[in-house]
């Protein structure tokens, strides 16, 4: 079993499907009974009848925007908008939350007390990490859950973790040279920056031979660039709401679905499953009892790959991240929503702004945001104030370009992603 995290990864596909759908009715019933949101959204649904994919496909898709709106409406009573079965005293239907995180929106996510709550150990194992390794974790440890997601998975695997967090390149390089970690976990863009800085300064980070990356696209060109410098990088696909969804193996042929989720690919804007191979939105049902999201639309595009993974794992595979089903995009590991652009404009409504478009450009290790805003007569210092507001709302920097009225296209697009992922 040394090649696999556990026996679940190599069970017969029919056995996996039967086991997941045998567990699904109880999960649906638990969501109905334990969370106010699903009590309403799944009212009248016979949970005992949700025993196959056809029955699951008849349930409504819950998208991030709806989750956000419910959270906003219930902030004082339930920070999770009625979707979580855990909370804390005075918040939500029960207790048991270990940590609470905030993603852009803002959307709040709970972390329960279960071992490897986000199920990341499986992806970390597939990336080559083993018990006793020291992992340099450069995901954020504050506000967003990525740092904790990876750390709890690493601990479940038996690894030690250096809590690097984001930024502070020089200090992180110093830690790498002195602690000699076996591998890195973080965004691929920051890993590239660290390696380039090490080459520039002569820092010895040769102990770093493997990496699990996420939060950004990981094109083959960057994967090969890392390999040329002695680092074998693998990627995983996870969200703050769902935890691990899929992970890359040594076969490097798509991403294998996690054992704790049921994944559908649906036609964007609907809940209708598409045939295998067709690109559509990734919709996930998690078997996590603490946060029992049923048919949660990720907004991400992907497709099911044919056949089993050459690594021997038998779960279905997806092609990986192929873009967004809506205009929400990911910049430097953070989601940016159209609603955030609207919030920037709302805060500056006294300045007489017109249309706005947020343009994302550059390489994955050097994402750049430009906010184009129509304005008839710009008050002094408007661009600087807008830049500050964008930073406050999105946690990211943007260049501001003031445009003449009616100069931006009247096509309803708020976020334009011009990056190439080839």
mmCIF file of C-alpha atoms in Angstrom:
data_model
loop_
_atom_site.group_PDB
_atom_site.id
_atom_site.type_symbol
_atom_site.label_atom_id
_atom_site.label_comp_id
_atom_site.label_asym_id
_atom_site.label_seq_id
_atom_site.Cartn_x
_atom_site.Cartn_y
_atom_site.Cartn_z
ATOM 1 C CA UNK A 1 0.000 0.000 0.000
ATOM 2 C CA UNK A 2 3.060 2.295 -0.073
ATOM 3 C CA UNK A 3 2.016 3.729 -3.448
ATOM 4 C CA UNK A 4 -1.420 4.732 -2.164
ATOM 5 C CA UNK A 5 -2.701 6.688 0.801
ATOM 6 C CA UNK A 6 -5.247 3.983 1.636
ATOM 7 C CA UNK A 7 -7.226 1.122 0.110
ATOM 8 C CA UNK A 8 -10.089 3.441 -0.859
ATOM 9 C CA UNK A 9 -8.020 4.743 -3.748
ATOM 10 C CA UNK A 10 -7.875 1.371 -5.502
ATOM 11 C CA UNK A 11 -11.334 -0.076 -4.829
ATOM 12 C CA UNK A 12 -13.547 -1.114 -7.698
ATOM 13 C CA UNK A 13 -15.282 1.954 -9.233
ATOM 14 C CA UNK A 14 -18.692 0.325 -8.851
ATOM 15 C CA UNK A 15 -17.943 -0.326 -5.176
ATOM 16 C CA UNK A 16 -17.010 3.335 -4.690
ATOM 17 C CA UNK A 17 -20.163 4.560 -6.421
ATOM 18 C CA UNK A 18 -22.329 2.205 -4.363
ATOM 19 C CA UNK A 19 -20.681 3.238 -1.092
ATOM 20 C CA UNK A 20 -20.987 6.968 -1.772
ATOM 21 C CA UNK A 21 -24.630 6.751 -2.788
ATOM 22 C CA UNK A 22 -25.395 4.471 0.133
ATOM 23 C CA UNK A 23 -24.092 7.264 2.396
ATOM 24 C CA UNK A 24 -25.818 10.082 0.497
ATOM 25 C CA UNK A 25 -29.409 9.678 1.796
ATOM 26 C CA UNK A 26 -28.234 10.037 5.393
ATOM 27 C CA UNK A 27 -26.175 13.096 4.438
ATOM 28 C CA UNK A 28 -29.158 14.730 2.724
ATOM 29 C CA UNK A 29 -31.359 13.971 5.735
ATOM 30 C CA UNK A 30 -28.682 15.358 8.049
ATOM 31 C CA UNK A 31 -28.472 18.565 5.996
ATOM 32 C CA UNK A 32 -32.251 18.940 6.121
ATOM 33 C CA UNK A 33 -32.436 18.344 9.872
ATOM 34 C CA UNK A 34 -29.209 20.008 10.972
ATOM 35 C CA UNK A 35 -28.983 23.161 8.850
ATOM 36 C CA UNK A 36 -31.713 25.797 8.407
ATOM 37 C CA UNK A 37 -30.644 26.608 4.850
ATOM 38 C CA UNK A 38 -31.026 23.075 3.542
ATOM 39 C CA UNK A 39 -34.188 22.579 5.582
ATOM 40 C CA UNK A 40 -35.614 25.296 3.348
ATOM 41 C CA UNK A 41 -33.823 24.520 0.083
ATOM 42 C CA UNK A 42 -34.556 20.798 0.229
ATOM 43 C CA UNK A 43 -38.036 21.066 1.734
ATOM 44 C CA UNK A 44 -40.250 18.282 0.456
ATOM 45 C CA UNK A 45 -37.316 16.180 -0.763
ATOM 46 C CA UNK A 46 -37.409 12.530 0.301
ATOM 47 C CA UNK A 47 -33.803 12.028 1.397
ATOM 48 C CA UNK A 48 -34.193 8.254 1.358
ATOM 49 C CA UNK A 49 -34.857 8.412 -2.387
ATOM 50 C CA UNK A 50 -31.592 10.210 -3.254
ATOM 51 C CA UNK A 51 -29.726 7.006 -3.995
ATOM 52 C CA UNK A 52 -28.249 7.561 -7.468
ATOM 53 C CA UNK A 53 -26.980 10.273 -9.797
ATOM 54 C CA UNK A 54 -30.327 10.772 -11.489
ATOM 55 C CA UNK A 55 -31.992 11.511 -8.137
ATOM 56 C CA UNK A 56 -29.126 13.760 -7.078
ATOM 57 C CA UNK A 57 -29.401 15.736 -10.318
ATOM 58 C CA UNK A 58 -32.999 16.621 -9.463
ATOM 59 C CA UNK A 59 -31.884 18.587 -6.410
ATOM 60 C CA UNK A 60 -31.155 22.323 -6.786
ATOM 61 C CA UNK A 61 -27.602 23.571 -7.330
ATOM 62 C CA UNK A 62 -26.500 25.969 -4.595
ATOM 63 C CA UNK A 63 -24.012 28.513 -5.920
ATOM 64 C CA UNK A 64 -21.547 30.668 -4.038
ATOM 65 C CA UNK A 65 -23.570 33.816 -4.686
ATOM 66 C CA UNK A 66 -26.590 32.363 -2.906
ATOM 67 C CA UNK A 67 -24.454 31.243 0.014
ATOM 68 C CA UNK A 68 -23.017 34.761 0.250
ATOM 69 C CA UNK A 69 -26.433 36.407 0.179
ATOM 70 C CA UNK A 70 -27.772 34.140 2.898
ATOM 71 C CA UNK A 71 -24.720 34.833 5.025
ATOM 72 C CA UNK A 72 -25.171 38.575 4.591
ATOM 73 C CA UNK A 73 -28.832 38.350 5.567
ATOM 74 C CA UNK A 74 -28.131 36.339 8.721
ATOM 75 C CA UNK A 75 -24.855 37.829 9.961
ATOM 76 C CA UNK A 76 -26.105 38.496 13.498
ATOM 77 C CA UNK A 77 -27.715 35.081 14.028
ATOM 78 C CA UNK A 78 -25.668 32.689 11.881
ATOM 79 C CA UNK A 79 -22.427 33.733 10.231
ATOM 80 C CA UNK A 80 -22.588 30.657 7.962
ATOM 81 C CA UNK A 81 -26.002 31.559 6.549
ATOM 82 C CA UNK A 82 -27.643 28.415 7.852
ATOM 83 C CA UNK A 83 -25.464 26.029 5.825
ATOM 84 C CA UNK A 84 -23.245 24.675 8.619
ATOM 85 C CA UNK A 85 -24.242 22.116 11.233
ATOM 86 C CA UNK A 86 -21.649 23.531 13.633
ATOM 87 C CA UNK A 87 -21.006 26.968 15.097
ATOM 88 C CA UNK A 88 -20.384 28.418 18.529
ATOM 89 C CA UNK A 89 -22.434 29.672 21.448
ATOM 90 C CA UNK A 90 -25.095 32.038 20.155
ATOM 91 C CA UNK A 91 -24.266 31.352 16.511
ATOM 92 C CA UNK A 92 -25.835 28.774 14.266
ATOM 93 C CA UNK A 93 -27.653 25.525 15.060
ATOM 94 C CA UNK A 94 -24.900 23.929 17.144
ATOM 95 C CA UNK A 95 -21.410 24.148 18.555
ATOM 96 C CA UNK A 96 -18.201 22.508 17.461
ATOM 97 C CA UNK A 97 -16.404 24.967 15.179
ATOM 98 C CA UNK A 98 -12.671 24.865 15.837
ATOM 99 C CA UNK A 99 -11.750 27.807 13.598
ATOM 100 C CA UNK A 100 -13.606 30.321 11.431
ATOM 101 C CA UNK A 101 -12.173 31.712 8.205
ATOM 102 C CA UNK A 102 -13.058 34.520 5.831
ATOM 103 C CA UNK A 103 -12.810 34.377 2.054
ATOM 104 C CA UNK A 104 -13.428 37.317 -0.301
ATOM 105 C CA UNK A 105 -17.081 38.333 -0.403
ATOM 106 C CA UNK A 106 -16.768 38.101 2.546
ATOM 107 C CA UNK A 107 -17.813 34.477 2.960
ATOM 108 C CA UNK A 108 -17.208 32.731 6.285
ATOM 109 C CA UNK A 109 -16.238 29.059 6.493
ATOM 110 C CA UNK A 110 -16.096 26.766 9.536
ATOM 111 C CA UNK A 111 -13.382 24.296 10.383
ATOM 112 C CA UNK A 112 -14.521 21.367 12.469
ATOM 113 C CA UNK A 113 -12.459 19.412 14.968
ATOM 114 C CA UNK A 114 -12.162 16.236 12.920
ATOM 115 C CA UNK A 115 -8.737 14.860 12.001
ATOM 116 C CA UNK A 116 -7.726 16.112 8.548
ATOM 117 C CA UNK A 117 -10.987 18.073 8.368
ATOM 118 C CA UNK A 118 -10.260 19.325 4.824
ATOM 119 C CA UNK A 119 -9.052 15.840 3.647
ATOM 120 C CA UNK A 120 -5.784 17.259 2.288
ATOM 121 C CA UNK A 121 -3.515 14.418 3.462
ATOM 122 C CA UNK A 122 -4.431 12.361 0.390
ATOM 123 C CA UNK A 123 -3.198 15.081 -2.000
ATOM 124 C CA UNK A 124 -0.055 15.694 0.066
ATOM 125 C CA UNK A 125 0.749 11.970 -0.030
ATOM 126 C CA UNK A 126 0.217 11.825 -3.800
ATOM 127 C CA UNK A 127 2.688 14.715 -4.189
ATOM 128 C CA UNK A 128 5.402 12.527 -2.621
ATOM 129 C CA UNK A 129 5.393 13.626 1.017
ATOM 130 C CA UNK A 130 5.762 11.005 3.729
ATOM 131 C CA UNK A 131 5.654 10.810 7.514
ATOM 132 C CA UNK A 132 8.633 12.549 9.077
ATOM 133 C CA UNK A 133 9.072 15.125 6.308
ATOM 134 C CA UNK A 134 9.348 18.828 7.105
ATOM 135 C CA UNK A 135 7.013 20.855 4.896
ATOM 136 C CA UNK A 136 7.473 24.570 4.225
ATOM 137 C CA UNK A 137 3.873 25.846 4.063
ATOM 138 C CA UNK A 138 3.566 29.205 2.304
ATOM 139 C CA UNK A 139 -0.210 29.436 2.228
ATOM 140 C CA UNK A 140 -1.891 32.150 4.274
ATOM 141 C CA UNK A 141 -2.531 31.418 7.939
ATOM 142 C CA UNK A 142 -4.834 34.354 8.560
ATOM 143 C CA UNK A 143 -8.334 35.177 7.272
ATOM 144 C CA UNK A 144 -8.391 32.503 4.554
ATOM 145 C CA UNK A 145 -8.195 28.768 5.405
ATOM 146 C CA UNK A 146 -5.501 27.580 2.975
ATOM 147 C CA UNK A 147 -2.692 27.463 5.555
ATOM 148 C CA UNK A 148 -4.773 25.478 8.015
ATOM 149 C CA UNK A 149 -6.119 23.201 5.264
ATOM 150 C CA UNK A 150 -2.621 22.132 4.333
ATOM 151 C CA UNK A 151 -1.219 22.018 7.855
ATOM 152 C CA UNK A 152 -3.948 19.758 9.234
ATOM 153 C CA UNK A 153 -3.487 17.422 6.255
ATOM 154 C CA UNK A 154 0.271 17.379 6.763
ATOM 155 C CA UNK A 155 -0.135 16.593 10.457
ATOM 156 C CA UNK A 156 -2.541 13.761 9.633
ATOM 157 C CA UNK A 157 0.170 12.348 7.365
ATOM 158 C CA UNK A 158 2.764 12.631 10.127
ATOM 159 C CA UNK A 159 4.709 15.582 8.692
ATOM 160 C CA UNK A 160 6.182 18.558 10.547
ATOM 161 C CA UNK A 161 5.259 21.997 9.215
ATOM 162 C CA UNK A 162 7.055 25.326 9.056
ATOM 163 C CA UNK A 163 4.306 27.967 9.047
ATOM 164 C CA UNK A 164 5.788 30.294 6.448
ATOM 165 C CA UNK A 165 2.596 32.037 5.390
ATOM 166 C CA UNK A 166 2.652 34.579 2.576
ATOM 167 C CA UNK A 167 5.225 37.237 1.723
ATOM 168 C CA UNK A 168 8.504 37.935 3.553
ATOM 169 C CA UNK A 169 10.528 36.300 0.784
ATOM 170 C CA UNK A 170 13.921 36.903 2.405
ATOM 171 C CA UNK A 171 12.843 35.481 5.783
ATOM 172 C CA UNK A 172 11.282 32.444 4.136
ATOM 173 C CA UNK A 173 14.463 31.801 2.174
ATOM 174 C CA UNK A 174 16.475 32.059 5.381
ATOM 175 C CA UNK A 175 14.213 29.483 7.013
ATOM 176 C CA UNK A 176 14.612 27.167 4.021
ATOM 177 C CA UNK A 177 18.404 27.356 4.097
ATOM 178 C CA UNK A 178 18.557 26.754 7.856
ATOM 179 C CA UNK A 179 15.750 24.201 8.336
ATOM 180 C CA UNK A 180 16.310 22.266 5.088
ATOM 181 C CA UNK A 181 12.639 21.323 4.435
ATOM 182 C CA UNK A 182 11.891 18.322 2.251
ATOM 183 C CA UNK A 183 9.246 20.145 0.239
ATOM 184 C CA UNK A 184 7.034 23.160 -0.299
ATOM 185 C CA UNK A 185 3.290 23.735 -0.181
ATOM 186 C CA UNK A 186 1.836 26.988 -1.519
ATOM 187 C CA UNK A 187 1.048 28.789 -4.753
ATOM 188 C CA UNK A 188 3.211 27.930 -7.767
ATOM 189 C CA UNK A 189 3.866 31.595 -8.416
ATOM 190 C CA UNK A 190 5.439 32.177 -5.010
ATOM 191 C CA UNK A 191 7.540 29.041 -5.320
ATOM 192 C CA UNK A 192 8.930 30.387 -8.583
ATOM 193 C CA UNK A 193 9.742 33.683 -6.877
ATOM 194 C CA UNK A 194 11.531 31.869 -4.040
ATOM 195 C CA UNK A 195 13.626 29.774 -6.426
ATOM 196 C CA UNK A 196 14.572 32.806 -8.522
ATOM 197 C CA UNK A 197 15.494 34.776 -5.401
ATOM 198 C CA UNK A 198 17.600 31.872 -4.141
ATOM 199 C CA UNK A 199 19.491 31.753 -7.445
ATOM 200 C CA UNK A 200 20.042 35.510 -7.296
ATOM 201 C CA UNK A 201 21.332 35.527 -3.715
ATOM 202 C CA UNK A 202 23.109 32.176 -3.670
ATOM 203 C CA UNK A 203 20.799 30.743 -0.999
ATOM 204 C CA UNK A 204 20.995 26.952 -0.827
ATOM 205 C CA UNK A 205 17.491 25.481 -0.958
ATOM 206 C CA UNK A 206 18.548 22.231 -2.572
ATOM 207 C CA UNK A 207 16.748 20.199 0.090
ATOM 208 C CA UNK A 208 13.503 21.228 -1.587
ATOM 209 C CA UNK A 209 12.689 18.382 -3.996
ATOM 210 C CA UNK A 210 8.892 18.222 -4.051
ATOM 211 C CA UNK A 211 5.941 20.573 -3.944
ATOM 212 C CA UNK A 212 2.159 20.557 -3.706
ATOM 213 C CA UNK A 213 0.774 23.708 -5.300
ATOM 214 C CA UNK A 214 -2.697 25.179 -5.581
ATOM 215 C CA UNK A 215 -4.507 28.505 -5.659
ATOM 216 C CA UNK A 216 -3.352 29.346 -9.199
ATOM 217 C CA UNK A 217 -3.128 27.661 -12.578
ATOM 218 C CA UNK A 218 -0.131 25.335 -12.852
ATOM 219 C CA UNK A 219 0.725 25.143 -16.564
ATOM 220 C CA UNK A 220 3.090 22.451 -17.907
ATOM 221 C CA UNK A 221 5.655 25.132 -18.701
ATOM 222 C CA UNK A 222 5.963 26.064 -15.015
ATOM 223 C CA UNK A 223 5.898 22.412 -13.953
ATOM 224 C CA UNK A 224 8.803 21.713 -16.304
ATOM 225 C CA UNK A 225 10.633 24.858 -15.137
ATOM 226 C CA UNK A 226 10.463 23.580 -11.554
ATOM 227 C CA UNK A 227 11.589 20.096 -12.553
ATOM 228 C CA UNK A 228 14.650 21.542 -14.286
ATOM 229 C CA UNK A 229 15.577 23.036 -10.925
ATOM 230 C CA UNK A 230 15.107 19.799 -9.001
ATOM 231 C CA UNK A 231 11.563 20.284 -7.703
ATOM 232 C CA UNK A 232 8.790 17.859 -8.691
ATOM 233 C CA UNK A 233 5.575 19.850 -8.431
ATOM 234 C CA UNK A 234 2.072 18.401 -8.210
ATOM 235 C CA UNK A 235 -1.166 20.325 -7.999
ATOM 236 C CA UNK A 236 -4.459 19.882 -6.201
ATOM 237 C CA UNK A 237 -7.887 21.435 -6.553
ATOM 238 C CA UNK A 238 -9.614 22.513 -3.360
ATOM 239 C CA UNK A 239 -11.942 25.226 -2.135
ATOM 240 C CA UNK A 240 -12.515 26.869 1.229
ATOM 241 C CA UNK A 241 -16.098 25.584 1.244
ATOM 242 C CA UNK A 242 -15.475 21.970 0.270
ATOM 243 C CA UNK A 243 -11.872 21.114 1.094
ATOM 244 C CA UNK A 244 -10.079 18.791 -1.310
ATOM 245 C CA UNK A 245 -11.916 18.044 -4.558
ATOM 246 C CA UNK A 246 -9.203 16.474 -6.753
ATOM 247 C CA UNK A 247 -5.448 15.949 -6.820
ATOM 248 C CA UNK A 248 -2.635 15.185 -9.240
ATOM 249 C CA UNK A 249 -0.682 11.933 -9.182
ATOM 250 C CA UNK A 250 2.706 10.950 -10.570
ATOM 251 C CA UNK A 251 0.928 9.970 -13.811
ATOM 252 C CA UNK A 252 0.188 13.673 -14.436
ATOM 253 C CA UNK A 253 -2.900 12.823 -16.474
ATOM 254 C CA UNK A 254 -5.661 14.942 -15.028
ATOM 255 C CA UNK A 255 -6.718 15.198 -11.384
ATOM 256 C CA UNK A 256 -8.145 12.241 -9.455
ATOM 257 C CA UNK A 257 -11.329 12.974 -7.496
ATOM 258 C CA UNK A 258 -11.134 12.797 -3.706
ATOM 259 C CA UNK A 259 -12.869 9.902 -1.963
ATOM 260 C CA UNK A 260 -14.998 12.203 0.233
ATOM 261 C CA UNK A 261 -16.916 14.041 -2.482
ATOM 262 C CA UNK A 262 -19.422 13.280 -5.231
ATOM 263 C CA UNK A 263 -18.668 15.378 -8.303
ATOM 264 C CA UNK A 264 -20.949 16.235 -11.213
ATOM 265 C CA UNK A 265 -20.152 18.298 -14.302
ATOM 266 C CA UNK A 266 -23.188 20.372 -15.271
ATOM 267 C CA UNK A 267 -24.051 22.778 -18.020
ATOM 268 C CA UNK A 268 -23.120 26.286 -16.773
ATOM 269 C CA UNK A 269 -26.080 28.167 -15.379
ATOM 270 C CA UNK A 270 -28.102 24.958 -14.912
ATOM 271 C CA UNK A 271 -28.029 21.837 -12.785
ATOM 272 C CA UNK A 272 -28.118 19.475 -15.745
ATOM 273 C CA UNK A 273 -25.216 16.987 -15.922
ATOM 274 C CA UNK A 274 -23.343 16.913 -19.234
ATOM 275 C CA UNK A 275 -21.875 13.804 -20.898
ATOM 276 C CA UNK A 276 -18.404 12.725 -19.812
ATOM 277 C CA UNK A 277 -15.784 14.684 -21.722
ATOM 278 C CA UNK A 278 -17.916 17.792 -22.167
ATOM 279 C CA UNK A 279 -16.753 20.935 -20.375
ATOM 280 C CA UNK A 280 -19.117 22.243 -17.723
ATOM 281 C CA UNK A 281 -19.338 23.587 -14.198
ATOM 282 C CA UNK A 282 -17.969 21.467 -11.339
ATOM 283 C CA UNK A 283 -20.765 20.746 -8.840
ATOM 284 C CA UNK A 284 -19.762 19.002 -5.616
ATOM 285 C CA UNK A 285 -21.658 17.191 -2.884
ATOM 286 C CA UNK A 286 -19.513 16.694 0.192
ATOM 287 C CA UNK A 287 -19.972 13.923 2.739
ATOM 288 C CA UNK A 288 -18.636 16.212 5.513
ATOM 289 C CA UNK A 289 -21.276 16.215 8.304
ATOM 290 C CA UNK A 290 -20.105 19.532 9.788
ATOM 291 C CA UNK A 291 -20.630 21.514 6.583
ATOM 292 C CA UNK A 292 -22.929 19.283 4.505
ATOM 293 C CA UNK A 293 -23.012 21.159 1.208
ATOM 294 C CA UNK A 294 -25.311 19.381 -1.250
ATOM 295 C CA UNK A 295 -24.809 20.098 -4.974
ATOM 296 C CA UNK A 296 -22.591 23.115 -4.371
ATOM 297 C CA UNK A 297 -21.670 24.881 -7.606
ATOM 298 C CA UNK A 298 -18.005 25.856 -7.568
ATOM 299 C CA UNK A 299 -18.217 28.164 -10.609
ATOM 300 C CA UNK A 300 -15.174 26.332 -12.028
ATOM 301 C CA UNK A 301 -15.123 24.660 -15.432
ATOM 302 C CA UNK A 302 -13.734 21.187 -16.030
ATOM 303 C CA UNK A 303 -14.546 17.869 -17.710
ATOM 304 C CA UNK A 304 -14.419 14.174 -16.848
ATOM 305 C CA UNK A 305 -11.530 12.303 -18.447
ATOM 306 C CA UNK A 306 -12.109 8.819 -19.879
ATOM 307 C CA UNK A 307 -10.604 5.720 -18.319
ATOM 308 C CA UNK A 308 -8.704 5.127 -15.070
ATOM 309 C CA UNK A 309 -5.604 6.932 -13.875
ATOM 310 C CA UNK A 310 -2.363 5.190 -14.925
ATOM 311 C CA UNK A 311 -1.212 5.484 -11.303
ATOM 312 C CA UNK A 312 -3.625 2.689 -10.381
ATOM 313 C CA UNK A 313 -6.116 4.907 -8.563
ATOM 314 C CA UNK A 314 -9.629 4.076 -9.681
ATOM 315 C CA UNK A 315 -11.622 7.232 -8.876
ATOM 316 C CA UNK A 316 -12.828 9.338 -11.825
ATOM 317 C CA UNK A 317 -10.517 12.073 -13.088
ATOM 318 C CA UNK A 318 -11.145 15.619 -14.256
ATOM 319 C CA UNK A 319 -9.054 17.618 -16.686
ATOM 320 C CA UNK A 320 -8.234 20.243 -14.088
ATOM 321 C CA UNK A 321 -9.254 23.871 -13.872
ATOM 322 C CA UNK A 322 -10.394 25.152 -17.292
ATOM 323 C CA UNK A 323 -11.699 28.585 -16.322
ATOM 324 C CA UNK A 324 -14.735 30.059 -14.636
ATOM 325 C CA UNK A 325 -18.379 29.436 -15.404
ATOM 326 C CA UNK A 326 -19.057 32.999 -14.296
ATOM 327 C CA UNK A 327 -16.956 36.160 -14.200
ATOM 328 C CA UNK A 328 -15.449 35.409 -10.817
ATOM 329 C CA UNK A 329 -11.737 34.791 -11.230
ATOM 330 C CA UNK A 330 -8.759 33.887 -9.098
ATOM 331 C CA UNK A 331 -5.804 36.257 -8.733
ATOM 332 C CA UNK A 332 -2.744 35.289 -6.673
ATOM 333 C CA UNK A 333 -4.759 32.564 -4.997
ATOM 334 C CA UNK A 334 -7.686 34.860 -4.075
ATOM 335 C CA UNK A 335 -11.134 34.875 -5.685
ATOM 336 C CA UNK A 336 -12.280 38.213 -7.083
ATOM 337 C CA UNK A 337 -16.032 38.599 -7.566
ATOM 338 C CA UNK A 338 -18.059 41.025 -9.706
ATOM 339 C CA UNK A 339 -19.815 41.998 -6.479
ATOM 340 C CA UNK A 340 -16.491 43.337 -5.183
ATOM 341 C CA UNK A 341 -16.113 45.616 -8.212
ATOM 342 C CA UNK A 342 -19.646 46.858 -7.513
ATOM 343 C CA UNK A 343 -18.694 47.500 -3.881
ATOM 344 C CA UNK A 344 -15.734 49.643 -5.000
ATOM 345 C CA UNK A 345 -18.058 51.740 -7.158
ATOM 346 C CA UNK A 346 -20.624 51.985 -4.365
ATOM 347 C CA UNK A 347 -18.049 53.420 -2.000
ATOM 348 C CA UNK A 348 -17.187 56.098 -4.588
ATOM 349 C CA UNK A 349 -20.687 56.913 -5.861
ATOM 350 C CA UNK A 350 -20.234 60.578 -4.911
ATOM 351 C CA UNK A 351 -17.458 60.774 -7.529
ATOM 352 C CA UNK A 352 -19.892 60.259 -10.411
ATOM 353 C CA UNK A 353 -18.382 57.046 -11.761
ATOM 354 C CA UNK A 354 -19.828 55.184 -14.728
ATOM 355 C CA UNK A 355 -19.066 51.677 -15.922
ATOM 356 C CA UNK A 356 -16.092 49.741 -14.590
ATOM 357 C CA UNK A 357 -14.125 46.748 -15.814
ATOM 358 C CA UNK A 358 -11.474 44.845 -13.898
ATOM 359 C CA UNK A 359 -8.882 43.450 -16.322
ATOM 360 C CA UNK A 360 -6.550 40.650 -15.172
ATOM 361 C CA UNK A 361 -3.370 40.105 -17.195
ATOM 362 C CA UNK A 362 0.136 38.685 -16.918
ATOM 363 C CA UNK A 363 1.814 35.384 -16.129
ATOM 364 C CA UNK A 364 0.555 33.214 -13.309
ATOM 365 C CA UNK A 365 3.526 34.213 -11.177
ATOM 366 C CA UNK A 366 2.957 37.897 -11.960
ATOM 367 C CA UNK A 367 -0.804 38.527 -12.108
ATOM 368 C CA UNK A 368 -1.736 42.171 -12.695
ATOM 369 C CA UNK A 369 -5.111 43.824 -12.120
ATOM 370 C CA UNK A 370 -6.222 47.030 -13.825
ATOM 371 C CA UNK A 371 -9.499 48.674 -12.895
ATOM 372 C CA UNK A 372 -10.852 50.756 -15.768
ATOM 373 C CA UNK A 373 -13.466 53.255 -14.574
ATOM 374 C CA UNK A 374 -15.500 55.791 -16.527
ATOM 375 C CA UNK A 375 -15.505 59.244 -14.989
ATOM 376 C CA UNK A 376 -16.517 62.578 -16.536
ATOM 377 C CA UNK A 377 -14.517 64.842 -14.234
ATOM 378 C CA UNK A 378 -12.123 63.084 -11.900
ATOM 379 C CA UNK A 379 -11.607 64.825 -8.543
ATOM 380 C CA UNK A 380 -8.012 65.226 -7.449
ATOM 381 C CA UNK A 381 -6.596 62.038 -5.959
ATOM 382 C CA UNK A 382 -9.454 59.835 -7.186
ATOM 383 C CA UNK A 383 -7.189 57.192 -8.717
ATOM 384 C CA UNK A 384 -5.226 56.782 -5.492
ATOM 385 C CA UNK A 385 -8.422 56.536 -3.430
ATOM 386 C CA UNK A 386 -9.835 53.945 -5.814
ATOM 387 C CA UNK A 387 -6.621 51.917 -5.572
ATOM 388 C CA UNK A 388 -6.886 51.960 -1.774
ATOM 389 C CA UNK A 389 -10.507 50.822 -1.937
ATOM 390 C CA UNK A 390 -9.696 47.959 -4.310
ATOM 391 C CA UNK A 391 -6.955 46.841 -1.930
ATOM 392 C CA UNK A 392 -9.338 46.997 1.025
ATOM 393 C CA UNK A 393 -12.171 45.119 -0.715
ATOM 394 C CA UNK A 394 -10.199 42.433 -2.592
ATOM 395 C CA UNK A 395 -6.971 42.218 -0.532
ATOM 396 C CA UNK A 396 -5.143 42.742 -3.867
ATOM 397 C CA UNK A 397 -3.487 45.697 -5.604
ATOM 398 C CA UNK A 398 -4.725 47.183 -8.859
ATOM 399 C CA UNK A 399 -3.664 49.912 -11.257
ATOM 400 C CA UNK A 400 -6.444 52.462 -11.848
ATOM 401 C CA UNK A 401 -7.185 53.780 -15.342
ATOM 402 C CA UNK A 402 -9.765 56.566 -15.580
ATOM 403 C CA UNK A 403 -11.695 56.442 -18.858
ATOM 404 C CA UNK A 404 -14.057 58.853 -20.577
ATOM 405 C CA UNK A 405 -17.821 58.262 -20.242
ATOM 406 C CA UNK A 406 -19.289 55.549 -22.513
ATOM 407 C CA UNK A 407 -15.822 54.401 -23.614
ATOM 408 C CA UNK A 408 -16.068 50.933 -22.028
ATOM 409 C CA UNK A 409 -18.065 48.257 -23.866
ATOM 410 C CA UNK A 410 -21.728 48.005 -22.935
ATOM 411 C CA UNK A 411 -21.624 44.196 -22.732
ATOM 412 C CA UNK A 412 -22.244 43.559 -19.036
ATOM 413 C CA UNK A 413 -18.741 42.245 -18.435
ATOM 414 C CA UNK A 414 -17.285 43.366 -15.123
ATOM 415 C CA UNK A 415 -14.185 41.142 -14.906
ATOM 416 C CA UNK A 416 -12.096 40.289 -17.958
ATOM 417 C CA UNK A 417 -9.406 37.642 -17.611
ATOM 418 C CA UNK A 418 -6.807 38.069 -20.369
ATOM 419 C CA UNK A 419 -4.304 35.569 -18.997
ATOM 420 C CA UNK A 420 -3.221 32.565 -20.994
ATOM 421 C CA UNK A 421 -3.176 29.220 -19.195
ATOM 422 C CA UNK A 422 -1.341 27.263 -21.910
#
